Every structure is written in C-alpha cells, then in structure tokens.
CSV table of C-alpha atoms and ligand atoms in Angstrom, one decimal:
chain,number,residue,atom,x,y,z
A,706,UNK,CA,123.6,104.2,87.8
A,707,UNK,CA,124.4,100.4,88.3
A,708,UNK,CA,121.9,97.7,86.9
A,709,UNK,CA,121.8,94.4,88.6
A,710,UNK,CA,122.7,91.8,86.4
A,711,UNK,CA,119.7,89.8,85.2
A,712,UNK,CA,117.7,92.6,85.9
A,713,UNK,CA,114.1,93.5,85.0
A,714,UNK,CA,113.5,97.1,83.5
A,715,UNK,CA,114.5,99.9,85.6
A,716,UNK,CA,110.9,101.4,86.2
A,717,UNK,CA,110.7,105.0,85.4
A,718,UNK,CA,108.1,107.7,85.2
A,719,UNK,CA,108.1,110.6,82.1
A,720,UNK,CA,106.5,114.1,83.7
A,721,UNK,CA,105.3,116.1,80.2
A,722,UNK,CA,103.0,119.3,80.4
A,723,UNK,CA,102.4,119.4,76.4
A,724,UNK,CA,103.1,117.8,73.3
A,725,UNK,CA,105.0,114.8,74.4
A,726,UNK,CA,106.9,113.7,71.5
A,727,UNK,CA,109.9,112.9,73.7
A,728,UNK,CA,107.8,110.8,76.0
A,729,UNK,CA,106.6,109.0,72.8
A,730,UNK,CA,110.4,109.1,71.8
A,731,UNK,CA,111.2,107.3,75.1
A,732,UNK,CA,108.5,104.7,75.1
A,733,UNK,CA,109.5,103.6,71.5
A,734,UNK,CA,113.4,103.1,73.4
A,735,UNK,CA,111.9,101.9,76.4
A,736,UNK,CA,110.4,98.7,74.1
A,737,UNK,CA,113.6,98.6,72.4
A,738,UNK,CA,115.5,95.1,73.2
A,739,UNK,CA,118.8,97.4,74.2
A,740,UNK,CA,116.5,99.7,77.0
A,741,UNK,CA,117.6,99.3,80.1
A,742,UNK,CA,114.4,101.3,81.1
A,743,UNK,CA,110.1,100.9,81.1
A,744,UNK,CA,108.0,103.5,81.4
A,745,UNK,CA,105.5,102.6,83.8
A,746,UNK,CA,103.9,105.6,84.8
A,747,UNK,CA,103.4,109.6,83.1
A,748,UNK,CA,102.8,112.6,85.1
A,749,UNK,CA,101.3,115.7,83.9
A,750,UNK,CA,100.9,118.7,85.7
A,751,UNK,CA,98.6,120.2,82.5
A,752,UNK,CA,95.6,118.0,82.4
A,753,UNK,CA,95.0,119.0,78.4
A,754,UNK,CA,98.5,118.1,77.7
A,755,UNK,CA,98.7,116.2,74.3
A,756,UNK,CA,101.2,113.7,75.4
A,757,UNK,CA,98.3,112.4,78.0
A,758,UNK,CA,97.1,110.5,74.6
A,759,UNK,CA,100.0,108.2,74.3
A,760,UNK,CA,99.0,107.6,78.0
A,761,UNK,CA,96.1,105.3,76.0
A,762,UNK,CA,97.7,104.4,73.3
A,763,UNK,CA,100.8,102.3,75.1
A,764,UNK,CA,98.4,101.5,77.7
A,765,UNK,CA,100.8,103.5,80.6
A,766,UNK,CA,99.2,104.6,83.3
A,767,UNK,CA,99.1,108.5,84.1
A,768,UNK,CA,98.3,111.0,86.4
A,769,UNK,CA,97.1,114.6,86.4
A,770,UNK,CA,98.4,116.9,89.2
A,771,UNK,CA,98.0,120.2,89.0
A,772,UNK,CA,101.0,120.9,91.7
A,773,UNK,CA,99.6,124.4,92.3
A,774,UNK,CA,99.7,123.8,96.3
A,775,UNK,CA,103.5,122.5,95.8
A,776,UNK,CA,103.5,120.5,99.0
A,777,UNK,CA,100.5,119.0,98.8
A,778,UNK,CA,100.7,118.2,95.4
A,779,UNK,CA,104.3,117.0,95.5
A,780,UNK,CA,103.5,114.9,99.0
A,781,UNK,CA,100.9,113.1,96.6
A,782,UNK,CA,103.3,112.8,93.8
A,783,UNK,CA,105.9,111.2,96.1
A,784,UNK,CA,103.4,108.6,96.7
A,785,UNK,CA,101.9,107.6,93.9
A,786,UNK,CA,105.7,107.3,92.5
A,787,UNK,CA,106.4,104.6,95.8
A,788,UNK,CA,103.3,103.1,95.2
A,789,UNK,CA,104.3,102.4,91.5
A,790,UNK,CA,107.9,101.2,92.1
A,791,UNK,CA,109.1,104.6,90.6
A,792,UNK,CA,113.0,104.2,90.3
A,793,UNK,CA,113.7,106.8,87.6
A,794,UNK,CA,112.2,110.2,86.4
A,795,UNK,CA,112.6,111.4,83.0
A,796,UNK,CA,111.0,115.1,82.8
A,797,UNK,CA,110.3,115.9,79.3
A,798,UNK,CA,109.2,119.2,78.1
A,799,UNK,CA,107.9,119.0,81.8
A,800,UNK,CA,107.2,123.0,82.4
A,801,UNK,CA,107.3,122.8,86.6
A,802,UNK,CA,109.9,123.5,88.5
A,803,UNK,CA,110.2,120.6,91.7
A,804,UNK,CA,110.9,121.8,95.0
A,805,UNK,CA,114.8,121.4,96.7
A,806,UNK,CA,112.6,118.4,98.9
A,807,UNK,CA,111.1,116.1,95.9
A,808,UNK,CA,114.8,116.4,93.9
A,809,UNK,CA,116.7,115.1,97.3
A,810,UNK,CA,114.1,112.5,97.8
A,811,UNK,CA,115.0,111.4,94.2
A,812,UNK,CA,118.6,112.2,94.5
A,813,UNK,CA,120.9,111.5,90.9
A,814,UNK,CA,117.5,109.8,89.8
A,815,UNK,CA,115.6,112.8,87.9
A,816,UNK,CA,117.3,113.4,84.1
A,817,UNK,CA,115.5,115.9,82.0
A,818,UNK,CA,116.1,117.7,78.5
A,819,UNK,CA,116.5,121.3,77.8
A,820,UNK,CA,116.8,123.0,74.2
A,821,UNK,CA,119.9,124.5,74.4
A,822,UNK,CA,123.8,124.2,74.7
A,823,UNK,CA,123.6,124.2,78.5
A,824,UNK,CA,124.9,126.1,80.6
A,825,UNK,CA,123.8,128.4,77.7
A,826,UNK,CA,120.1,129.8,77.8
A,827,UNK,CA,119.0,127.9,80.8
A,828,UNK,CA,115.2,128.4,81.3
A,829,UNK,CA,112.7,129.6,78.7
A,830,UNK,CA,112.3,131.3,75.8
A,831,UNK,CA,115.9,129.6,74.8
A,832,UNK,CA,115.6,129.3,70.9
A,833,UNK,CA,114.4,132.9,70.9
A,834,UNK,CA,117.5,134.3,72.9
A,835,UNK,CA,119.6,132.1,70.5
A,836,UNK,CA,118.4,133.8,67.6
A,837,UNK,CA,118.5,137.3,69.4
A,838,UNK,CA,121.7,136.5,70.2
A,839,UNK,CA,123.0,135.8,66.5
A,840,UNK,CA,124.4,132.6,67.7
A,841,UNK,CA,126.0,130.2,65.2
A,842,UNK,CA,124.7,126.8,66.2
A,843,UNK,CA,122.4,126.1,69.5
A,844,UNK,CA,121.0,122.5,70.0
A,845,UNK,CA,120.0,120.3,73.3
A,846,UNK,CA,121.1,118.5,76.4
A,847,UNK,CA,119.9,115.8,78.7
A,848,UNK,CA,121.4,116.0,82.2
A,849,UNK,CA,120.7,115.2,86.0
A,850,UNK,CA,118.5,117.7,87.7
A,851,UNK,CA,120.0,119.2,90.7
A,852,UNK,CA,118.2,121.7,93.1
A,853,UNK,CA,119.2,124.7,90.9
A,854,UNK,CA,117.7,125.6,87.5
A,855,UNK,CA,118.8,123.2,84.5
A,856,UNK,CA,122.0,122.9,86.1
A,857,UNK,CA,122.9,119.4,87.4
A,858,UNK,CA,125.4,117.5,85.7
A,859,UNK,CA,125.7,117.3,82.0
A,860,UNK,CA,125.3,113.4,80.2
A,861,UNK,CA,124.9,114.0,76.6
A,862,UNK,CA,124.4,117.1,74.1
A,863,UNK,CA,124.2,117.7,70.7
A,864,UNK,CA,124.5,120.6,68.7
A,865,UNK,CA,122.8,121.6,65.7
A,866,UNK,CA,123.6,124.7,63.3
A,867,UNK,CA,121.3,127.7,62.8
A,868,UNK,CA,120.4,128.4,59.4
A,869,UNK,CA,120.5,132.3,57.8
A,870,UNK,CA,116.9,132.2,58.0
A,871,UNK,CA,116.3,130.0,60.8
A,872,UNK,CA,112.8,130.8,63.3
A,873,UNK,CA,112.0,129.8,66.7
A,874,UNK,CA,109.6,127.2,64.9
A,875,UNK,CA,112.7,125.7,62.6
A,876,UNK,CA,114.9,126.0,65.5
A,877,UNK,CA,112.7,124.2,68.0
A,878,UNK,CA,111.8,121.8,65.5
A,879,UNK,CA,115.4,120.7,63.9
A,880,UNK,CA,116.2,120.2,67.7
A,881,UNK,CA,113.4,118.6,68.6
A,882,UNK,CA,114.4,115.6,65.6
A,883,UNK,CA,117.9,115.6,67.7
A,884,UNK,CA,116.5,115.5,71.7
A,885,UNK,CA,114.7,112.1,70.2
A,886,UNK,CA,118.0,110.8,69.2
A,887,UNK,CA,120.0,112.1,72.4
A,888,UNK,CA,117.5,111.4,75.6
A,889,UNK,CA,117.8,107.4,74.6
A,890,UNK,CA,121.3,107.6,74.4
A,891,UNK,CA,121.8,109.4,77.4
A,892,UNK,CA,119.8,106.8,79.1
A,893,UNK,CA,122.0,104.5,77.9
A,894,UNK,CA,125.0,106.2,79.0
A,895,UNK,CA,123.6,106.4,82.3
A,896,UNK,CA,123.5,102.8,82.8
A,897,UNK,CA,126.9,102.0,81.2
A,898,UNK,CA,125.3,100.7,77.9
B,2086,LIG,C1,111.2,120.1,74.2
B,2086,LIG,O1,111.9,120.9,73.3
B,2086,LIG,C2,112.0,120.2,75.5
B,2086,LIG,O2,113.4,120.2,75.4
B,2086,LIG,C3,111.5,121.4,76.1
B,2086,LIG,O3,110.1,121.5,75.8
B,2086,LIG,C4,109.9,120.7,74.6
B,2086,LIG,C5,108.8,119.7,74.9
B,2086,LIG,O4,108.5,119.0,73.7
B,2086,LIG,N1,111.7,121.5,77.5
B,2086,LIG,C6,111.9,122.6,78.2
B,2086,LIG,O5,111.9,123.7,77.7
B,2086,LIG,C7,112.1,122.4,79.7
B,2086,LIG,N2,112.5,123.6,80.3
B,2086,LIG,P1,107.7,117.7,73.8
B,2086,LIG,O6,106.5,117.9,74.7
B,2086,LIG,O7,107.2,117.4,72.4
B,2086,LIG,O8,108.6,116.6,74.3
C-alpha cells in the first residue's frame, strides 16, 4: 500500500469478538512514532467481548454489531466505516466470516492474523489439529483477506516450536506472545517501512 508523503495516519479499524490482546498490541504500534497506522475505530460482532474495554481505556470509538442478518448488518458496517474515514481493517481474533461483497468493497485493505503456519490448519480448532497432528513447530501469520477462507496473500509468519509436552493453552499462548510481535511488523511491511 503507498503512503503519501507527509501523510497523516492511515485510519484503520480492528474487528475482535474476544479477548483483544492483538488489538491492544496494535494500539500500543499504532502510537508508536514508526506507525504508519491509527486506530480510529473497533468493531465487535460479540457485544461481551473483553477487548470492547480497551475501547474505553484509549478512548477509541466502537461498535457492536451482531451481523446475524449478514446484509443488513454488513450494509451498516460499510457505513459507519465511510462515515469514520475507515481506510484499513485489521481483524483480530475476529470470529465472523465477511461476505465475497464487504471484502471487494475493501479490496487488498482487510489484513487479519490466523494461529497457524498458513496454508496449514486454516480455520478453527488449529493448535488442536497441530498437536493431533504431532507436528514439530506450528506458529502464526498475518495476511490479506481474500474471498476464500484465510487464504489471501501471505505478509509475514513466524514459527514457533512445540514442546514434548506442549497443550492447546501453551501453544495458543507462546503464539499469542509472537502474533504481538508479527501483526506490527506486517503492517509495516505493508507500507514499505
Ligand atoms: C488469536 O490467536 C488470533 O490469531 C485468533 O484468535 C486469537 C484472538 O486473540 N484468530 C483466529 O483464530 C481467526 N480465525 P485476541 O482476541 O487476544 O487477539
């Protein structure tokens, strides 16, 4: 993505259903001097999502749409994003899939992070496949979001080793400490930085 030179922040939305700690990850980068990014805006589609709280804390507006009725509730979406400048959307641990329509209207725009070695274990449940699957090391990627299931071009992954005795819970949590590292420096990478 090209940045205009003497540009302001790229505005950008974060879409979490839960916990959040990537959003908070990304606001701390986004108020970095090096971000090319602010997050202006977070969408949940959970309204007890835990992440809504940092939402308060950074004083960052948010919104709670349940996107049951897709089309209604994406037609809303899509304008309360162009009412808010929206440029970028960053999902994060955001549990929705987005219709074929939204992604287009936000073509090359929408990055998101998935707990695995994509194209390995794309969809749910991935640290518990890993693990089924004996695997040796599994880890995280941040990439585009394309219409088809997290399968839009790869910018950044990093891999982390599974221990003898590794669980789902150690697993999701040692990569967890890596997508905070990775979805900053993938934004970066997006813009050339
Ligand atoms: C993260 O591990 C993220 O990669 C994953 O959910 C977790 C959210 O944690 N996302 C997906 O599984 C997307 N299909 P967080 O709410 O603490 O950022």
């Amino acid at each position: 993505m090209a940045l205009s030179t003497g540009h302001n922040r790229v505005r950008t939305a974060v879409f979490i259903s839960g916990t959040g700690s990537n959003l908070k990850s990304l606001i701390k980068f986004s108020k970095s001097k090096k971000s090319p990014i602010s997050v202006n805006l977070i969408i949940s589609n959970n309204p007890k999502a835990k992440g809504l709280d940092y939402a308060k804390k950074f004083k960052i507006k948010k919104k709670v749409l349940n996107l049951k009725n897709k089309n209604l509730s994406e037609n809303k979406l899509l304008y309360i994003l162009k009412k808010n400048n929206i440029e970028i959307i960053c999902l994060a641990g955001f549990m929705k899939i987005l219709s074929k329509n939204f992604i287009k209207k936000f073509k090359g725009k929408i990055l998101n992070i998935h707990p695995s070695i994509l194209p390995k274990y794309k969809g749910l449940n991935t640290h518990k496949r890993a693990l089924n699957n004996k695997e040796k090391y599994s880890g995280c990627t941040v990439h585009f979001v394309n219409s088809k299931l997290d399968s839009g071009k790869i910018i950044l992954q990093k891999k982390v080793k599974i221990a003898k005795n590794e669980t789902e819970t150690s697993l999701a949590k040692k990569i967890l400490v890596q997508e905070h590292k990775i979805y900053p420096k993938a934004i970066l990478k997006v813009f050339n930085l």
